[in-house]
GROMACS .gro file of C-alpha atoms in nm:
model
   97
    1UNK     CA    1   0.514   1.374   0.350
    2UNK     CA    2   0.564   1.044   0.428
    3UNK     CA    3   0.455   0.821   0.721
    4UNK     CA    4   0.514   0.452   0.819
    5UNK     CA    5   0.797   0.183   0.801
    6UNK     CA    6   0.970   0.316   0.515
    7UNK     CA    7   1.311   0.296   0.510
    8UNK     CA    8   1.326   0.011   0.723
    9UNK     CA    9   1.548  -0.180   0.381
   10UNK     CA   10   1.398  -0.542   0.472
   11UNK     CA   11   1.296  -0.707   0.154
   12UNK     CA   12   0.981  -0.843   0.116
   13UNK     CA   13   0.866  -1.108  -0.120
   14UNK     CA   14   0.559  -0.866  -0.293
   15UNK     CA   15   0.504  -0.494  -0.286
   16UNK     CA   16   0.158  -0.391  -0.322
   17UNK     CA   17   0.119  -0.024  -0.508
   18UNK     CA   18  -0.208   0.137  -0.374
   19UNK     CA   19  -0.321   0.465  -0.502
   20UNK     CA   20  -0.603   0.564  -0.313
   21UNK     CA   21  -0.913   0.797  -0.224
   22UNK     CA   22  -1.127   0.522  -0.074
   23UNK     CA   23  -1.011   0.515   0.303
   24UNK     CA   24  -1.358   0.300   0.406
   25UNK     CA   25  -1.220   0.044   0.154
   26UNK     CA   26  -0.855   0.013   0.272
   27UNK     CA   27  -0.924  -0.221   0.546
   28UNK     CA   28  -1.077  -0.434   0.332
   29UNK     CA   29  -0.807  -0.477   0.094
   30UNK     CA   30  -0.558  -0.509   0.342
   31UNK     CA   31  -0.756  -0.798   0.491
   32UNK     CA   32  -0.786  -1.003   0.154
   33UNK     CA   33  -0.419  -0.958   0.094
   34UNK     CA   34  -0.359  -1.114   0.477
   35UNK     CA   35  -0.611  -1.371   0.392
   36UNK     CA   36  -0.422  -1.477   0.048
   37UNK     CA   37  -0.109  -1.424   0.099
   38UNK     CA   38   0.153  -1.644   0.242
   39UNK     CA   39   0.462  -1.462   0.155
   40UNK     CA   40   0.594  -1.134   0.308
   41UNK     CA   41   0.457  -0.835   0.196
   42UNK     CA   42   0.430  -0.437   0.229
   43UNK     CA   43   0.120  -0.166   0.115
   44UNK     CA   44   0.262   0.175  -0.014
   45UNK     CA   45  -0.054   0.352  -0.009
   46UNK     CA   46  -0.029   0.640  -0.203
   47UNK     CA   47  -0.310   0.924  -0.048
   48UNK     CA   48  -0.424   1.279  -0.031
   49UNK     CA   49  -0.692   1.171   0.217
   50UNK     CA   50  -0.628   1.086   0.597
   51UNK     CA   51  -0.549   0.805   0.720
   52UNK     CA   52  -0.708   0.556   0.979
   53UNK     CA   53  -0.484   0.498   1.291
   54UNK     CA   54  -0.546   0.146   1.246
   55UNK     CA   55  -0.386   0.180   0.927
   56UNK     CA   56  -0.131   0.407   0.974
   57UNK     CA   57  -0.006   0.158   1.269
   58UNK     CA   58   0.028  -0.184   1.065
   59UNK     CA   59   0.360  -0.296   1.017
   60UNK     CA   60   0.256  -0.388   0.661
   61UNK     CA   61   0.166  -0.052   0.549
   62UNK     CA   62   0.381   0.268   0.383
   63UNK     CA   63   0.155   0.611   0.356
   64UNK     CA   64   0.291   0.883   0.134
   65UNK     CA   65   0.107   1.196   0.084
   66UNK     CA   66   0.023   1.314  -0.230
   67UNK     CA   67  -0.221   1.525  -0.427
   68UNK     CA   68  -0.103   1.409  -0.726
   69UNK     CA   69  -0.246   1.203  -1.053
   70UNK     CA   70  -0.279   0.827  -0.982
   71UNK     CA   71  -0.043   0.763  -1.217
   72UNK     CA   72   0.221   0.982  -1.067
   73UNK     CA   73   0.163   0.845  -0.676
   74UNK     CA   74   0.239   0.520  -0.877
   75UNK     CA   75   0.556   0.654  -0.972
   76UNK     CA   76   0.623   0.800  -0.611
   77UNK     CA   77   0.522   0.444  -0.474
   78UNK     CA   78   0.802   0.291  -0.711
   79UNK     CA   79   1.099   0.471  -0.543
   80UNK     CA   80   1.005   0.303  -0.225
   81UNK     CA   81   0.941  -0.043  -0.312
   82UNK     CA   82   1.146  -0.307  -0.115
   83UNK     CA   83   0.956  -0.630  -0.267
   84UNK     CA   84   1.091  -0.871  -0.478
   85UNK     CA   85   0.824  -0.802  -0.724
   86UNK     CA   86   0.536  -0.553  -0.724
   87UNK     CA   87   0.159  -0.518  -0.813
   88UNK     CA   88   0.008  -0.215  -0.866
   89UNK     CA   89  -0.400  -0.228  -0.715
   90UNK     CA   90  -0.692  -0.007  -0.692
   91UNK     CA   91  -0.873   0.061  -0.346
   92UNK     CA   92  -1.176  -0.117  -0.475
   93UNK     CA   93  -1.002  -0.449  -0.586
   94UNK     CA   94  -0.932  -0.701  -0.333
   95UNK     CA   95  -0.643  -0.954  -0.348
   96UNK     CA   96  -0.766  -1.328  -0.365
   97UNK     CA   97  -0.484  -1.637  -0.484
   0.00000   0.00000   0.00000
């Protein structure tokens, strides 16, 4: 299942890959990324877990559900990438320039 702006084919200058398990860091890490970044930019946050509604309603963010290995909700991530160039993060890193 998938939730959020996907589809929405508006490129962005930097995806951010996010598999994640952490939801009380997310916030967090969307912060620092908002804090260091001037450019345009999405989140696919790749989750089994749910999701905040403060989350789930930023315009930055992508959720897709999965129950997967991190490395395959990377690969799930990839098919919906609409940056210029993409990163690939953990939910306990935080995005500083």
């Amino acid at each position: 299942m998938i939730v959020g702006q996907l589809g929405r084919n508006n490129m962005v200058d930097l995806t951010f890959i996010m598999p994640a398990i952490r939801v009380s860091r997310w916030q967090g890490v969307i912060d620092s990324i908002e804090k260091s970044f001037s450019g345009t930019w999405e989140i696919i946050i790749v989750t089994e877990m749910s999701v905040p509604e403060e989350i789930k309603n930023n315009p930055h963010v992508k959720i897709i559900y999965s129950e997967r290995s991190p490395l395959h909700k990377q690969q799930q991530a990839l098919s919906h990438v609409e940056g210029r160039y993409v990163t690939v993060m953990s939910d306990d890193q935080l995005w500083y320039p």
